[in-house]
Coordinates of C-alpha atoms in Angstrom, one line a residue:
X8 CA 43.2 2.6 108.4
X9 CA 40.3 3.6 110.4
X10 CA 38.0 3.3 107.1
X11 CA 38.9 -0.4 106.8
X12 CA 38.4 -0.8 110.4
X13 CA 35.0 0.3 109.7
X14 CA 35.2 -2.5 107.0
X15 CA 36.1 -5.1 109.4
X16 CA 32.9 -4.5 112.3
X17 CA 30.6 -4.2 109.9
X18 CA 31.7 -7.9 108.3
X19 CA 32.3 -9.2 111.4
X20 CA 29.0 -8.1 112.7
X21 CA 27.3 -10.1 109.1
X22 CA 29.1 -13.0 109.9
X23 CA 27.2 -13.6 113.1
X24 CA 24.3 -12.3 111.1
X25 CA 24.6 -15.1 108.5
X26 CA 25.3 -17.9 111.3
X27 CA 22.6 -16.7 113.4
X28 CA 19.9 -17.4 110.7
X29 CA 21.4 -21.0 110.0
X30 CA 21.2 -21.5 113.8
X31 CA 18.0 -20.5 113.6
X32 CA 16.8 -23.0 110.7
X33 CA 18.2 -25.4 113.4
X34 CA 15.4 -24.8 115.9
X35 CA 12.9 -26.0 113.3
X36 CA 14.8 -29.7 113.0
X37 CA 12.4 -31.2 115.3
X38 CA 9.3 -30.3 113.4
X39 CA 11.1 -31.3 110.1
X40 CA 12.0 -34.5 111.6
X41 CA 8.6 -35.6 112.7
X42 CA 7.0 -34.0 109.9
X43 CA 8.7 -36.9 107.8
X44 CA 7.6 -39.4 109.4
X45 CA 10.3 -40.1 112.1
X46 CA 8.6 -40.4 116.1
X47 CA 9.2 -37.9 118.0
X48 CA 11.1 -40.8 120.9
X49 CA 13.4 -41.2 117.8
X50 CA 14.2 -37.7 117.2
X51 CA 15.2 -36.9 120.8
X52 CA 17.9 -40.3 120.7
X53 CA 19.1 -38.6 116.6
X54 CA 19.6 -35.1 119.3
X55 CA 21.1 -36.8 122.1
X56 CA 23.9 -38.9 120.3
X57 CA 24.5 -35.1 118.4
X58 CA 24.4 -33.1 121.8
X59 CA 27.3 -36.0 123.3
X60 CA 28.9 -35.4 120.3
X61 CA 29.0 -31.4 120.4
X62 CA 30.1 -31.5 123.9
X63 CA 33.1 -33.7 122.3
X64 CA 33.8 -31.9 119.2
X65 CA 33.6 -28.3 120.6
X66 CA 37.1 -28.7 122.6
X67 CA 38.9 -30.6 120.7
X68 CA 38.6 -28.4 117.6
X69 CA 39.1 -25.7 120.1
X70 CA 42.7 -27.4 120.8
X71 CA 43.1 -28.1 117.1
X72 CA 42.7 -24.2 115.9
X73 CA 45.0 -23.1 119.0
X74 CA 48.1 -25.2 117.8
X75 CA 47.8 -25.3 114.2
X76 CA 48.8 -21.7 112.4
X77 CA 48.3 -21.5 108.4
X78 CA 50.3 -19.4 106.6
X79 CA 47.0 -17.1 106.0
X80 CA 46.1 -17.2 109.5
X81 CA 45.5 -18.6 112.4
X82 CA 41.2 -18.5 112.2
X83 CA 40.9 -16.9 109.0
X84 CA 40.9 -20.0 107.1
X85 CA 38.7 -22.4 109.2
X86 CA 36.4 -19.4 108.3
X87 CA 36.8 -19.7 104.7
X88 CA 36.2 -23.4 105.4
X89 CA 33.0 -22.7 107.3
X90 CA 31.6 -20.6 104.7
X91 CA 31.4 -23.8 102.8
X92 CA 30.6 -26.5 105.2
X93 CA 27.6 -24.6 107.0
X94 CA 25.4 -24.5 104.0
X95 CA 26.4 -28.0 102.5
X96 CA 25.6 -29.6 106.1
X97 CA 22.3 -27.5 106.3
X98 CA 20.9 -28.7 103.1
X99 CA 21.4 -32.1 103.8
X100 CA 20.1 -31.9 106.9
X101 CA 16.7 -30.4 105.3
X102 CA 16.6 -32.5 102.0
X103 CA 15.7 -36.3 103.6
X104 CA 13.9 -38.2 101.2
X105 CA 10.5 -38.9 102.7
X106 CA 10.1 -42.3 100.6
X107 CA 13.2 -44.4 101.9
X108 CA 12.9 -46.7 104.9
X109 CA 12.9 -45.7 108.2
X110 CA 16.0 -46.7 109.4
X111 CA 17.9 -44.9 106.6
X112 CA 15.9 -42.1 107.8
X113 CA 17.2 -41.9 111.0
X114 CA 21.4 -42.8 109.9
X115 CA 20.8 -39.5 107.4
X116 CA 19.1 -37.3 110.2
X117 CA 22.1 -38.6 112.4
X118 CA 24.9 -38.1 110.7
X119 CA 23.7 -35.1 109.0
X120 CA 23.3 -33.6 112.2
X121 CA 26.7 -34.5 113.6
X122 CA 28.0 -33.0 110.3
X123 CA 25.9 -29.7 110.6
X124 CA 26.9 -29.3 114.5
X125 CA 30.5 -30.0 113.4
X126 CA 30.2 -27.8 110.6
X127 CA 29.0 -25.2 113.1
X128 CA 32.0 -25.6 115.4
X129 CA 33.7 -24.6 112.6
X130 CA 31.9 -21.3 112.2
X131 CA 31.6 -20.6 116.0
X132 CA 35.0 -21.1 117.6
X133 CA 36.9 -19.2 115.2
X134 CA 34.6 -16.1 114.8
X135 CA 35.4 -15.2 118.0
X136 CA 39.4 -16.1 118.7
X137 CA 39.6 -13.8 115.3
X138 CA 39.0 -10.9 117.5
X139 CA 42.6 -11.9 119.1
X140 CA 44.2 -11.7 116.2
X141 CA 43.0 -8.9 114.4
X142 CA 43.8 -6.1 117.0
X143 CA 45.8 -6.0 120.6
X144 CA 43.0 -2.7 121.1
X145 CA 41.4 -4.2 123.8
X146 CA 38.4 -1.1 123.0
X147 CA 38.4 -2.2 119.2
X148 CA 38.0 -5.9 120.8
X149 CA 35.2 -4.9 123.0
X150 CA 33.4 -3.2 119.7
X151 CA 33.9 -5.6 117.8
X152 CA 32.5 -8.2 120.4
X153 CA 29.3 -5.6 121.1
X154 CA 28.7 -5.2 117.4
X155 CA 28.9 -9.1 116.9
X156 CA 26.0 -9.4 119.6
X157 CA 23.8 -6.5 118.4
X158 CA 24.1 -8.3 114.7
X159 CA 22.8 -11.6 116.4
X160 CA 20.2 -9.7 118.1
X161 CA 18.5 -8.5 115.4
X162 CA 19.4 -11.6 113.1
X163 CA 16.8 -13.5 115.7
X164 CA 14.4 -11.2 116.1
X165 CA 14.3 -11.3 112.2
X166 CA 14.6 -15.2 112.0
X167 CA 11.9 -15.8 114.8
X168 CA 9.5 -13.6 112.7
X169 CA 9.8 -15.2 109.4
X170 CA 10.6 -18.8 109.2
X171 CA 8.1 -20.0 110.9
X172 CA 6.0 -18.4 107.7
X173 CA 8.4 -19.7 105.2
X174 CA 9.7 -22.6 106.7
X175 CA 7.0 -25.5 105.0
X176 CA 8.2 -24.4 101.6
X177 CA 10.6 -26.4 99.5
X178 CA 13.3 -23.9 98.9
X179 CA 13.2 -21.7 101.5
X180 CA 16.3 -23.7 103.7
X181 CA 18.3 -23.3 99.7
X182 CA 17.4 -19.8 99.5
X183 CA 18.6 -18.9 103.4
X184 CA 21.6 -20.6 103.0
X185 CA 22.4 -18.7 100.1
X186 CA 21.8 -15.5 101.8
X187 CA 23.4 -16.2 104.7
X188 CA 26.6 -17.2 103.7
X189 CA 26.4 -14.0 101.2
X190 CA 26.5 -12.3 104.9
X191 CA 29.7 -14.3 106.0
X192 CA 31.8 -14.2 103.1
X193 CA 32.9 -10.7 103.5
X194 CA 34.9 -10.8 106.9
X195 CA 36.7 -13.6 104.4
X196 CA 37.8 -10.7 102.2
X197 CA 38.4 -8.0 104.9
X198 CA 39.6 -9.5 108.0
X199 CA 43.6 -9.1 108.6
X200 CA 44.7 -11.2 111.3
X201 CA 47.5 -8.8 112.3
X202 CA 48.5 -10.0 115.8
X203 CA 49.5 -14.3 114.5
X204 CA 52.9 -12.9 113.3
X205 CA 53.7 -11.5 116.8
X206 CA 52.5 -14.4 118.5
X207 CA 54.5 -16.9 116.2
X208 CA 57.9 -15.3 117.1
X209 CA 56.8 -15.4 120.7
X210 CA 56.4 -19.0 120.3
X211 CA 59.2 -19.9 118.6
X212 CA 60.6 -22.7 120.5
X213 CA 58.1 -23.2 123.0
X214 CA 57.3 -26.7 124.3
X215 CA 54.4 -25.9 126.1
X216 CA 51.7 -28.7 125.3
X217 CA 48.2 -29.5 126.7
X218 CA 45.8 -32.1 125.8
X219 CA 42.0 -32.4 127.1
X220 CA 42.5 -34.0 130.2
X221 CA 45.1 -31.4 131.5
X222 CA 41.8 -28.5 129.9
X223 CA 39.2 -30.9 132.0
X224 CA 41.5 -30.6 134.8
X225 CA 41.9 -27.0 134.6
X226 CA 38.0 -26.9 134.3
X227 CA 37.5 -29.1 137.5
X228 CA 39.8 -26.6 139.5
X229 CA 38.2 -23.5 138.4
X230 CA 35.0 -22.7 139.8
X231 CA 34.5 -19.4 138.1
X232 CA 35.0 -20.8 135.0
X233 CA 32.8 -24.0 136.3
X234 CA 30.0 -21.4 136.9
X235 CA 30.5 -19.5 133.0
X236 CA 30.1 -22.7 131.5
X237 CA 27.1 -24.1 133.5
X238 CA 24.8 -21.1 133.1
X239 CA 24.7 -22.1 128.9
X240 CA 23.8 -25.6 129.9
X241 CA 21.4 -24.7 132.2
X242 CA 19.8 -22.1 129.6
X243 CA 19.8 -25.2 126.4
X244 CA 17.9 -27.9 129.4
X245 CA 15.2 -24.9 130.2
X246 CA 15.0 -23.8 126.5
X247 CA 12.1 -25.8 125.8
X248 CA 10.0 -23.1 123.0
X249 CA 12.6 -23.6 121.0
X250 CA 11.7 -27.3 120.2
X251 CA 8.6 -27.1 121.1
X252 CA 6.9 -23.2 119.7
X253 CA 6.0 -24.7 116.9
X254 CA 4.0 -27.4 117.9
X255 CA 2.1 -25.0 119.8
X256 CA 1.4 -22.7 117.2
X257 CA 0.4 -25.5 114.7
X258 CA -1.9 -27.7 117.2
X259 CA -2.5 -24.6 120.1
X260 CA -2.9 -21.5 118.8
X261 CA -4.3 -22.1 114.9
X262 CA -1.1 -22.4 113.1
X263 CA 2.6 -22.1 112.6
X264 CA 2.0 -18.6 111.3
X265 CA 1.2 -18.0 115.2
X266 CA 4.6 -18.6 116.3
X267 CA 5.3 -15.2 114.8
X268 CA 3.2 -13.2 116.7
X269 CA 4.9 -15.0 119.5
X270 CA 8.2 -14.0 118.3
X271 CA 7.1 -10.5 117.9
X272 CA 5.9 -10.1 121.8
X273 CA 9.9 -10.7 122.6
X274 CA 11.3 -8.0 120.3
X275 CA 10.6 -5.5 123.2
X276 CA 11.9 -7.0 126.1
X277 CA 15.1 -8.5 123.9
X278 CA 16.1 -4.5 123.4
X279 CA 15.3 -3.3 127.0
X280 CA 17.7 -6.5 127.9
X281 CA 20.3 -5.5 125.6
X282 CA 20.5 -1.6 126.7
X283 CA 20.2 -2.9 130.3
X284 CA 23.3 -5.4 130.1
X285 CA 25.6 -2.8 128.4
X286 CA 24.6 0.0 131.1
X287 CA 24.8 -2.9 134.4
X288 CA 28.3 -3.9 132.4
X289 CA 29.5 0.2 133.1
X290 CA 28.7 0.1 136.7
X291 CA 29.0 -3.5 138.0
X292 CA 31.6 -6.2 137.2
X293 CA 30.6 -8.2 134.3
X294 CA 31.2 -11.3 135.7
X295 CA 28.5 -10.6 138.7
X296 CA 26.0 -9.1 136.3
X297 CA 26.6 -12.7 134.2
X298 CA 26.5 -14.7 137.5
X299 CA 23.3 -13.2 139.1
X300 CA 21.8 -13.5 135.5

């Protein structure tokens, strides 16, 4: 059992690997937009009607995967889903023919983007309430949670180096699709979700119900969880390289190939981060070493 275990982090850790390099084709959507002709005015309205739209879609397929339990699973098979919907939304997303008018431009761009951040939610929410479900080991939970950020680590530091070198070619977004969701498939085939069958005989005849005002509601009164959700908002609105590094690169600093070296200067401090939040996380409560950070 301990071998397949072993089978289970190491897929688990890919998956995150395989959705961190589609997240990271994602921070190259502004310069792909503009780079076809749409303004850049234009472009931040296409991310602003996706951005109301995540904040919409992100609880309420939350609440959707929390009541709805398939025979397979409870998150296994919006996984299996994902697999498939991630790299379809991501090619469309990249493939905009440059010669139809602009306005057709712009409905593609949006709605391809609502469909890639939806696909997304698909990939994101359920990664990580499978780590529920496939052990009650609250230490196999915490490795499989460190292994799943060590993965993503690494996945960005890779992803930062390399696409901004690869990124102007036609098949590259094809070709890292592919690979990527070569990486995801295999927590598909090895994850066990061995915890659902204990919570469905809990549940039997429970009438507990919530909808999203009663989760708002729970949100406005708790000012802990007011503060865990505010600190990722506040990161995105100060996260302006990630839009904006390649522009740099290309007009500032010579060309995109530049944005690499850039990446490469954070490898460093990325790793002394890492090995400093795991040692703070022995000594100090994780919640104050994520609120003072």
């Amino acid at each position: 059992m301990k071998g397949r275990i072993t089978k289970w982090k190491i897929s688990y850790g890919l998956y995150f690997m395989g959705q961190n390099v589609f997240y990271g084709l994602i921070g190259y959507m502004t310069t792909y937009f503009t780079d076809i002709g749409i303004t850049a005015a234009l472009v931040a309205i296409v991310a602003l009607i996706t951005k109301v739209w995540d904040a919409i879609n992100d609880p309420i397929f939350g609440m959707i995967m929390d009541k709805v339990n398939f025979k397979k699973g409870k998150f296994l098979p919006w996984l299996q889903i994902s697999v498939i919907a991630i790299p379809v939304a991501t090619i469309l997303l990249f493939t905009i023919p440059t010669g139809i008018p602009m306005m057709a431009k712009i409905i593609w761009a949006t709605l391809a983007y609502m469909l890639w951040d939806t696909a997304y939610t698909l990939c994101d929410v359920p990664i990580f309430g499978i780590v529920t479900t496939m052990t009650t080991d609250q230490k196999e939970r915490i490795s499989l949670n460190s292994i799943g950020r060590m993965f993503v680590i690494f996945s960005g530091i890779v992803t930062g180096i390399v696409l901004p070198l690869v990124r102007q070619r036609a098949t590259t977004v094809i070709v890292l699709s592919l690979l990527s969701v070569v990486m995801m498939i295999p927590i598909c085939l090895f994850a066990k979700e061995r915890v659902i069958e204990k919570e469905r005989a809990l549940d039997e005849g429970a009438e507990d119900s919530y909808t999203l005002r009663d989760m708002a509601e729970c949100l406005r009164k708790n000012k802990y969880l007011l503060i865990f959700f505010a600190a990722p908002l506040i990161s995105s609105l100060l996260n302006v390289g990630a839009n904006w590094g390649l522009y740099v690169a290309r007009y500032c600093l010579g060309g995109e190939e530049a944005a690499s070296y850039v990446s490469m200067t954070v490898i460093i401090p990325t790793l002394i981060g890492a090995v400093m939040a795991v040692e703070l996380c022995k000594k100090y409560d994780k919640f104050k070493v994520f609120y003072i950070s």
